[in-house]
């Protein structure tokens, strides 16, 4: 089935506040088991799509222009600690560091604005990390970059026109 991420208040505040202020938005996430991750950079006036466009592209096939979800441990990755309202997941810090470092590199590039001699800005909007194969075996870390295009079904982008 096709599922679109439901935007919670926790997610919405930084996304919409950044857009309203004309500021870049940077999101960093990992997957259950820390088998992969994603770094998202949305820059007003530069990035064509929005965060909700990304949610639409994540459920599209790669053949139709979709952005694939990073691999995850579907069997053992999620846990629900007693007394905690939100599920969390297992994962190795050494693997999570790979995602965090790319987030920091992306932040440096956003802060320096691509100025000559400064830390370089990235040329992509979404980067997907694979640290495991689909069967769980380790692989050499693979980053795949994508441009975030506007999705034709995005009501938010249509509303802003």
mmCIF file with all atom_site columns, C-alpha atoms in Angstrom:
data_model
loop_
_atom_site.group_PDB
_atom_site.id
_atom_site.type_symbol
_atom_site.label_atom_id
_atom_site.label_alt_id
_atom_site.label_comp_id
_atom_site.label_asym_id
_atom_site.label_entity_id
_atom_site.label_seq_id
_atom_site.pdbx_PDB_ins_code
_atom_site.Cartn_x
_atom_site.Cartn_y
_atom_site.Cartn_z
_atom_site.occupancy
_atom_site.B_iso_or_equiv
_atom_site.pdbx_formal_charge
_atom_site.auth_seq_id
_atom_site.auth_comp_id
_atom_site.auth_asym_id
_atom_site.auth_atom_id
_atom_site.pdbx_PDB_model_num
ATOM 1   C CA . UNK A 1 1   ? 0.000  0.000  0.000   1.00 0.00 ? 1   UNK A CA 1
ATOM 2   C CA . UNK A 1 2   ? 1.069  3.595  -0.499  1.00 0.00 ? 2   UNK A CA 1
ATOM 3   C CA . UNK A 1 3   ? 1.653  5.531  2.687   1.00 0.00 ? 3   UNK A CA 1
ATOM 4   C CA . UNK A 1 4   ? 2.452  9.210  2.993   1.00 0.00 ? 4   UNK A CA 1
ATOM 5   C CA . UNK A 1 5   ? 4.212  10.345 6.129   1.00 0.00 ? 5   UNK A CA 1
ATOM 6   C CA . UNK A 1 6   ? 1.861  12.109 8.542   1.00 0.00 ? 6   UNK A CA 1
ATOM 7   C CA . UNK A 1 7   ? 3.389  15.397 9.570   1.00 0.00 ? 7   UNK A CA 1
ATOM 8   C CA . UNK A 1 8   ? 3.447  15.743 13.347  1.00 0.00 ? 8   UNK A CA 1
ATOM 9   C CA . UNK A 1 9   ? 3.777  19.055 15.162  1.00 0.00 ? 9   UNK A CA 1
ATOM 10  C CA . UNK A 1 10  ? 7.275  17.954 16.199  1.00 0.00 ? 10  UNK A CA 1
ATOM 11  C CA . UNK A 1 11  ? 8.263  17.646 12.513  1.00 0.00 ? 11  UNK A CA 1
ATOM 12  C CA . UNK A 1 12  ? 6.255  20.576 11.206  1.00 0.00 ? 12  UNK A CA 1
ATOM 13  C CA . UNK A 1 13  ? 7.656  23.356 13.373  1.00 0.00 ? 13  UNK A CA 1
ATOM 14  C CA . UNK A 1 14  ? 11.255 23.383 12.099  1.00 0.00 ? 14  UNK A CA 1
ATOM 15  C CA . UNK A 1 15  ? 10.214 22.704 8.492   1.00 0.00 ? 15  UNK A CA 1
ATOM 16  C CA . UNK A 1 16  ? 7.595  25.428 8.239   1.00 0.00 ? 16  UNK A CA 1
ATOM 17  C CA . UNK A 1 17  ? 9.516  27.911 10.404  1.00 0.00 ? 17  UNK A CA 1
ATOM 18  C CA . UNK A 1 18  ? 12.556 27.580 8.139   1.00 0.00 ? 18  UNK A CA 1
ATOM 19  C CA . UNK A 1 19  ? 10.458 28.057 5.012   1.00 0.00 ? 19  UNK A CA 1
ATOM 20  C CA . UNK A 1 20  ? 8.591  31.072 6.400   1.00 0.00 ? 20  UNK A CA 1
ATOM 21  C CA . UNK A 1 21  ? 11.873 32.734 7.337   1.00 0.00 ? 21  UNK A CA 1
ATOM 22  C CA . UNK A 1 22  ? 13.515 31.874 4.006   1.00 0.00 ? 22  UNK A CA 1
ATOM 23  C CA . UNK A 1 23  ? 16.117 29.736 5.789   1.00 0.00 ? 23  UNK A CA 1
ATOM 24  C CA . UNK A 1 24  ? 17.539 26.403 4.654   1.00 0.00 ? 24  UNK A CA 1
ATOM 25  C CA . UNK A 1 25  ? 16.162 23.251 6.289   1.00 0.00 ? 25  UNK A CA 1
ATOM 26  C CA . UNK A 1 26  ? 18.474 20.346 7.097   1.00 0.00 ? 26  UNK A CA 1
ATOM 27  C CA . UNK A 1 27  ? 17.151 16.957 8.178   1.00 0.00 ? 27  UNK A CA 1
ATOM 28  C CA . UNK A 1 28  ? 19.227 13.925 9.177   1.00 0.00 ? 28  UNK A CA 1
ATOM 29  C CA . UNK A 1 29  ? 17.715 10.504 9.847   1.00 0.00 ? 29  UNK A CA 1
ATOM 30  C CA . UNK A 1 30  ? 18.790 6.922  10.309  1.00 0.00 ? 30  UNK A CA 1
ATOM 31  C CA . UNK A 1 31  ? 16.860 3.689  9.949   1.00 0.00 ? 31  UNK A CA 1
ATOM 32  C CA . UNK A 1 32  ? 16.037 0.822  12.320  1.00 0.00 ? 32  UNK A CA 1
ATOM 33  C CA . UNK A 1 33  ? 19.180 -1.206 12.878  1.00 0.00 ? 33  UNK A CA 1
ATOM 34  C CA . UNK A 1 34  ? 21.262 1.718  11.530  1.00 0.00 ? 34  UNK A CA 1
ATOM 35  C CA . UNK A 1 35  ? 21.409 -0.026 8.171   1.00 0.00 ? 35  UNK A CA 1
ATOM 36  C CA . UNK A 1 36  ? 21.226 3.298  6.365   1.00 0.00 ? 36  UNK A CA 1
ATOM 37  C CA . UNK A 1 37  ? 20.172 6.893  6.572   1.00 0.00 ? 37  UNK A CA 1
ATOM 38  C CA . UNK A 1 38  ? 19.188 10.039 4.750   1.00 0.00 ? 38  UNK A CA 1
ATOM 39  C CA . UNK A 1 39  ? 20.294 13.668 4.726   1.00 0.00 ? 39  UNK A CA 1
ATOM 40  C CA . UNK A 1 40  ? 17.822 16.210 3.332   1.00 0.00 ? 40  UNK A CA 1
ATOM 41  C CA . UNK A 1 41  ? 18.694 19.785 2.423   1.00 0.00 ? 41  UNK A CA 1
ATOM 42  C CA . UNK A 1 42  ? 15.926 22.174 1.334   1.00 0.00 ? 42  UNK A CA 1
ATOM 43  C CA . UNK A 1 43  ? 17.111 25.640 0.336   1.00 0.00 ? 43  UNK A CA 1
ATOM 44  C CA . UNK A 1 44  ? 14.473 28.282 -0.490  1.00 0.00 ? 44  UNK A CA 1
ATOM 45  C CA . UNK A 1 45  ? 14.867 29.531 -4.051  1.00 0.00 ? 45  UNK A CA 1
ATOM 46  C CA . UNK A 1 46  ? 17.167 26.626 -4.933  1.00 0.00 ? 46  UNK A CA 1
ATOM 47  C CA . UNK A 1 47  ? 15.417 23.374 -4.026  1.00 0.00 ? 47  UNK A CA 1
ATOM 48  C CA . UNK A 1 48  ? 12.431 22.838 -6.311  1.00 0.00 ? 48  UNK A CA 1
ATOM 49  C CA . UNK A 1 49  ? 10.480 20.486 -4.033  1.00 0.00 ? 49  UNK A CA 1
ATOM 50  C CA . UNK A 1 50  ? 9.446  20.700 -0.399  1.00 0.00 ? 50  UNK A CA 1
ATOM 51  C CA . UNK A 1 51  ? 9.480  18.255 2.514   1.00 0.00 ? 51  UNK A CA 1
ATOM 52  C CA . UNK A 1 52  ? 6.023  16.951 1.581   1.00 0.00 ? 52  UNK A CA 1
ATOM 53  C CA . UNK A 1 53  ? 7.215  16.427 -2.008  1.00 0.00 ? 53  UNK A CA 1
ATOM 54  C CA . UNK A 1 54  ? 9.951  14.225 -0.534  1.00 0.00 ? 54  UNK A CA 1
ATOM 55  C CA . UNK A 1 55  ? 7.338  12.124 1.264   1.00 0.00 ? 55  UNK A CA 1
ATOM 56  C CA . UNK A 1 56  ? 5.531  11.591 -2.061  1.00 0.00 ? 56  UNK A CA 1
ATOM 57  C CA . UNK A 1 57  ? 8.780  10.712 -3.894  1.00 0.00 ? 57  UNK A CA 1
ATOM 58  C CA . UNK A 1 58  ? 9.711  8.214  -1.160  1.00 0.00 ? 58  UNK A CA 1
ATOM 59  C CA . UNK A 1 59  ? 6.716  6.006  -2.021  1.00 0.00 ? 59  UNK A CA 1
ATOM 60  C CA . UNK A 1 60  ? 7.242  6.206  -5.818  1.00 0.00 ? 60  UNK A CA 1
ATOM 61  C CA . UNK A 1 61  ? 9.233  3.562  -7.638  1.00 0.00 ? 61  UNK A CA 1
ATOM 62  C CA . UNK A 1 62  ? 12.769 4.467  -8.628  1.00 0.00 ? 62  UNK A CA 1
ATOM 63  C CA . UNK A 1 63  ? 11.748 3.910  -12.258 1.00 0.00 ? 63  UNK A CA 1
ATOM 64  C CA . UNK A 1 64  ? 9.151  6.678  -11.964 1.00 0.00 ? 64  UNK A CA 1
ATOM 65  C CA . UNK A 1 65  ? 11.613 9.118  -10.377 1.00 0.00 ? 65  UNK A CA 1
ATOM 66  C CA . UNK A 1 66  ? 11.178 8.097  -6.753  1.00 0.00 ? 66  UNK A CA 1
ATOM 67  C CA . UNK A 1 67  ? 13.754 8.485  -4.004  1.00 0.00 ? 67  UNK A CA 1
ATOM 68  C CA . UNK A 1 68  ? 14.377 5.139  -2.317  1.00 0.00 ? 68  UNK A CA 1
ATOM 69  C CA . UNK A 1 69  ? 14.174 4.665  1.410   1.00 0.00 ? 69  UNK A CA 1
ATOM 70  C CA . UNK A 1 70  ? 17.446 3.660  3.047   1.00 0.00 ? 70  UNK A CA 1
ATOM 71  C CA . UNK A 1 71  ? 17.724 -0.015 4.019   1.00 0.00 ? 71  UNK A CA 1
ATOM 72  C CA . UNK A 1 72  ? 16.463 -0.985 7.471   1.00 0.00 ? 72  UNK A CA 1
ATOM 73  C CA . UNK A 1 73  ? 16.327 -3.967 9.802   1.00 0.00 ? 73  UNK A CA 1
ATOM 74  C CA . UNK A 1 74  ? 12.648 -4.924 9.537   1.00 0.00 ? 74  UNK A CA 1
ATOM 75  C CA . UNK A 1 75  ? 12.953 -7.913 11.886  1.00 0.00 ? 75  UNK A CA 1
ATOM 76  C CA . UNK A 1 76  ? 14.983 -6.639 14.856  1.00 0.00 ? 76  UNK A CA 1
ATOM 77  C CA . UNK A 1 77  ? 15.355 -2.904 14.355  1.00 0.00 ? 77  UNK A CA 1
ATOM 78  C CA . UNK A 1 78  ? 12.368 -1.471 16.241  1.00 0.00 ? 78  UNK A CA 1
ATOM 79  C CA . UNK A 1 79  ? 11.985 -1.530 20.011  1.00 0.00 ? 79  UNK A CA 1
ATOM 80  C CA . UNK A 1 80  ? 9.390  -0.017 22.344  1.00 0.00 ? 80  UNK A CA 1
ATOM 81  C CA . UNK A 1 81  ? 11.020 0.706  25.709  1.00 0.00 ? 81  UNK A CA 1
ATOM 82  C CA . UNK A 1 82  ? 8.723  0.307  28.707  1.00 0.00 ? 82  UNK A CA 1
ATOM 83  C CA . UNK A 1 83  ? 7.335  3.695  29.736  1.00 0.00 ? 83  UNK A CA 1
ATOM 84  C CA . UNK A 1 84  ? 8.354  5.402  26.489  1.00 0.00 ? 84  UNK A CA 1
ATOM 85  C CA . UNK A 1 85  ? 5.628  6.829  24.262  1.00 0.00 ? 85  UNK A CA 1
ATOM 86  C CA . UNK A 1 86  ? 7.625  6.542  21.040  1.00 0.00 ? 86  UNK A CA 1
ATOM 87  C CA . UNK A 1 87  ? 9.232  3.507  19.471  1.00 0.00 ? 87  UNK A CA 1
ATOM 88  C CA . UNK A 1 88  ? 12.961 3.682  18.946  1.00 0.00 ? 88  UNK A CA 1
ATOM 89  C CA . UNK A 1 89  ? 15.371 1.349  17.192  1.00 0.00 ? 89  UNK A CA 1
ATOM 90  C CA . UNK A 1 90  ? 18.595 -0.534 17.610  1.00 0.00 ? 90  UNK A CA 1
ATOM 91  C CA . UNK A 1 91  ? 21.744 0.472  15.817  1.00 0.00 ? 91  UNK A CA 1
ATOM 92  C CA . UNK A 1 92  ? 25.466 0.840  16.189  1.00 0.00 ? 92  UNK A CA 1
ATOM 93  C CA . UNK A 1 93  ? 26.978 4.216  17.000  1.00 0.00 ? 93  UNK A CA 1
ATOM 94  C CA . UNK A 1 94  ? 29.759 3.554  14.528  1.00 0.00 ? 94  UNK A CA 1
ATOM 95  C CA . UNK A 1 95  ? 27.165 3.270  11.754  1.00 0.00 ? 95  UNK A CA 1
ATOM 96  C CA . UNK A 1 96  ? 25.112 6.246  12.947  1.00 0.00 ? 96  UNK A CA 1
ATOM 97  C CA . UNK A 1 97  ? 28.274 8.373  12.850  1.00 0.00 ? 97  UNK A CA 1
ATOM 98  C CA . UNK A 1 98  ? 28.384 7.977  9.064   1.00 0.00 ? 98  UNK A CA 1
ATOM 99  C CA . UNK A 1 99  ? 24.991 9.667  8.771   1.00 0.00 ? 99  UNK A CA 1
ATOM 100 C CA . UNK A 1 100 ? 25.797 12.338 11.359  1.00 0.00 ? 100 UNK A CA 1
ATOM 101 C CA . UNK A 1 101 ? 29.065 13.273 9.644   1.00 0.00 ? 101 UNK A CA 1
ATOM 102 C CA . UNK A 1 102 ? 27.307 13.850 6.329   1.00 0.00 ? 102 UNK A CA 1
ATOM 103 C CA . UNK A 1 103 ? 24.749 15.992 8.133   1.00 0.00 ? 103 UNK A CA 1
ATOM 104 C CA . UNK A 1 104 ? 27.552 18.107 9.607   1.00 0.00 ? 104 UNK A CA 1
ATOM 105 C CA . UNK A 1 105 ? 29.323 18.416 6.232   1.00 0.00 ? 105 UNK A CA 1
ATOM 106 C CA . UNK A 1 106 ? 26.057 19.544 4.682   1.00 0.00 ? 106 UNK A CA 1
ATOM 107 C CA . UNK A 1 107 ? 25.520 22.076 7.487   1.00 0.00 ? 107 UNK A CA 1
ATOM 108 C CA . UNK A 1 108 ? 29.029 23.495 6.985   1.00 0.00 ? 108 UNK A CA 1
ATOM 109 C CA . UNK A 1 109 ? 28.326 23.946 3.279   1.00 0.00 ? 109 UNK A CA 1
ATOM 110 C CA . UNK A 1 110 ? 25.010 25.665 4.042   1.00 0.00 ? 110 UNK A CA 1
ATOM 111 C CA . UNK A 1 111 ? 26.608 28.018 6.576   1.00 0.00 ? 111 UNK A CA 1
ATOM 112 C CA . UNK A 1 112 ? 29.461 29.071 4.305   1.00 0.00 ? 112 UNK A CA 1
ATOM 113 C CA . UNK A 1 113 ? 27.134 29.576 1.340   1.00 0.00 ? 113 UNK A CA 1
ATOM 114 C CA . UNK A 1 114 ? 29.616 28.152 -1.147  1.00 0.00 ? 114 UNK A CA 1
ATOM 115 C CA . UNK A 1 115 ? 31.965 31.147 -0.762  1.00 0.00 ? 115 UNK A CA 1
ATOM 116 C CA . UNK A 1 116 ? 35.322 30.886 -2.520  1.00 0.00 ? 116 UNK A CA 1
ATOM 117 C CA . UNK A 1 117 ? 37.876 29.135 -0.331  1.00 0.00 ? 117 UNK A CA 1
ATOM 118 C CA . UNK A 1 118 ? 35.244 28.055 2.184   1.00 0.00 ? 118 UNK A CA 1
ATOM 119 C CA . UNK A 1 119 ? 33.873 24.587 2.880   1.00 0.00 ? 119 UNK A CA 1
ATOM 120 C CA . UNK A 1 120 ? 32.075 23.491 -0.317  1.00 0.00 ? 120 UNK A CA 1
ATOM 121 C CA . UNK A 1 121 ? 28.304 23.323 -0.516  1.00 0.00 ? 121 UNK A CA 1
ATOM 122 C CA . UNK A 1 122 ? 26.706 20.057 -1.617  1.00 0.00 ? 122 UNK A CA 1
ATOM 123 C CA . UNK A 1 123 ? 25.088 19.903 -5.042  1.00 0.00 ? 123 UNK A CA 1
ATOM 124 C CA . UNK A 1 124 ? 22.242 17.563 -4.094  1.00 0.00 ? 124 UNK A CA 1
ATOM 125 C CA . UNK A 1 125 ? 19.065 17.919 -2.038  1.00 0.00 ? 125 UNK A CA 1
ATOM 126 C CA . UNK A 1 126 ? 18.691 14.371 -0.717  1.00 0.00 ? 126 UNK A CA 1
ATOM 127 C CA . UNK A 1 127 ? 21.414 11.814 -0.060  1.00 0.00 ? 127 UNK A CA 1
ATOM 128 C CA . UNK A 1 128 ? 20.530 8.213  0.785   1.00 0.00 ? 128 UNK A CA 1
ATOM 129 C CA . UNK A 1 129 ? 23.056 6.039  2.620   1.00 0.00 ? 129 UNK A CA 1
ATOM 130 C CA . UNK A 1 130 ? 23.278 2.253  2.383   1.00 0.00 ? 130 UNK A CA 1
ATOM 131 C CA . UNK A 1 131 ? 25.397 0.498  5.017   1.00 0.00 ? 131 UNK A CA 1
ATOM 132 C CA . UNK A 1 132 ? 23.891 -2.967 4.609   1.00 0.00 ? 132 UNK A CA 1
ATOM 133 C CA . UNK A 1 133 ? 22.664 -5.122 1.773   1.00 0.00 ? 133 UNK A CA 1
ATOM 134 C CA . UNK A 1 134 ? 19.005 -6.193 1.822   1.00 0.00 ? 134 UNK A CA 1
ATOM 135 C CA . UNK A 1 135 ? 19.993 -9.441 3.586   1.00 0.00 ? 135 UNK A CA 1
ATOM 136 C CA . UNK A 1 136 ? 21.770 -7.528 6.376   1.00 0.00 ? 136 UNK A CA 1
ATOM 137 C CA . UNK A 1 137 ? 25.364 -8.141 5.308   1.00 0.00 ? 137 UNK A CA 1
ATOM 138 C CA . UNK A 1 138 ? 27.722 -5.200 5.598   1.00 0.00 ? 138 UNK A CA 1
ATOM 139 C CA . UNK A 1 139 ? 28.627 -3.257 2.498   1.00 0.00 ? 139 UNK A CA 1
ATOM 140 C CA . UNK A 1 140 ? 30.994 -0.436 1.748   1.00 0.00 ? 140 UNK A CA 1
ATOM 141 C CA . UNK A 1 141 ? 29.051 2.748  2.626   1.00 0.00 ? 141 UNK A CA 1
ATOM 142 C CA . UNK A 1 142 ? 27.222 3.992  -0.482  1.00 0.00 ? 142 UNK A CA 1
ATOM 143 C CA . UNK A 1 143 ? 25.762 7.476  -0.744  1.00 0.00 ? 143 UNK A CA 1
ATOM 144 C CA . UNK A 1 144 ? 23.332 8.128  -3.580  1.00 0.00 ? 144 UNK A CA 1
ATOM 145 C CA . UNK A 1 145 ? 22.473 11.784 -4.234  1.00 0.00 ? 145 UNK A CA 1
ATOM 146 C CA . UNK A 1 146 ? 19.139 13.057 -5.597  1.00 0.00 ? 146 UNK A CA 1
ATOM 147 C CA . UNK A 1 147 ? 17.596 16.365 -6.563  1.00 0.00 ? 147 UNK A CA 1
ATOM 148 C CA . UNK A 1 148 ? 14.305 17.056 -4.789  1.00 0.00 ? 148 UNK A CA 1
ATOM 149 C CA . UNK A 1 149 ? 11.844 17.920 -7.528  1.00 0.00 ? 149 UNK A CA 1
ATOM 150 C CA . UNK A 1 150 ? 8.357  19.178 -6.959  1.00 0.00 ? 150 UNK A CA 1
ATOM 151 C CA . UNK A 1 151 ? 5.903  16.287 -6.867  1.00 0.00 ? 151 UNK A CA 1
ATOM 152 C CA . UNK A 1 152 ? 2.751  16.736 -8.986  1.00 0.00 ? 152 UNK A CA 1
ATOM 153 C CA . UNK A 1 153 ? 0.533  15.517 -6.104  1.00 0.00 ? 153 UNK A CA 1
ATOM 154 C CA . UNK A 1 154 ? 1.967  17.872 -3.462  1.00 0.00 ? 154 UNK A CA 1
ATOM 155 C CA . UNK A 1 155 ? -0.906 19.977 -2.117  1.00 0.00 ? 155 UNK A CA 1
ATOM 156 C CA . UNK A 1 156 ? 1.476  22.238 -0.187  1.00 0.00 ? 156 UNK A CA 1
ATOM 157 C CA . UNK A 1 157 ? 3.385  23.312 -3.313  1.00 0.00 ? 157 UNK A CA 1
ATOM 158 C CA . UNK A 1 158 ? 0.101  23.777 -5.195  1.00 0.00 ? 158 UNK A CA 1
ATOM 159 C CA . UNK A 1 159 ? -1.210 25.945 -2.336  1.00 0.00 ? 159 UNK A CA 1
ATOM 160 C CA . UNK A 1 160 ? 1.870  28.201 -2.464  1.00 0.00 ? 160 UNK A CA 1
ATOM 161 C CA . UNK A 1 161 ? 1.522  28.928 -6.185  1.00 0.00 ? 161 UNK A CA 1
#
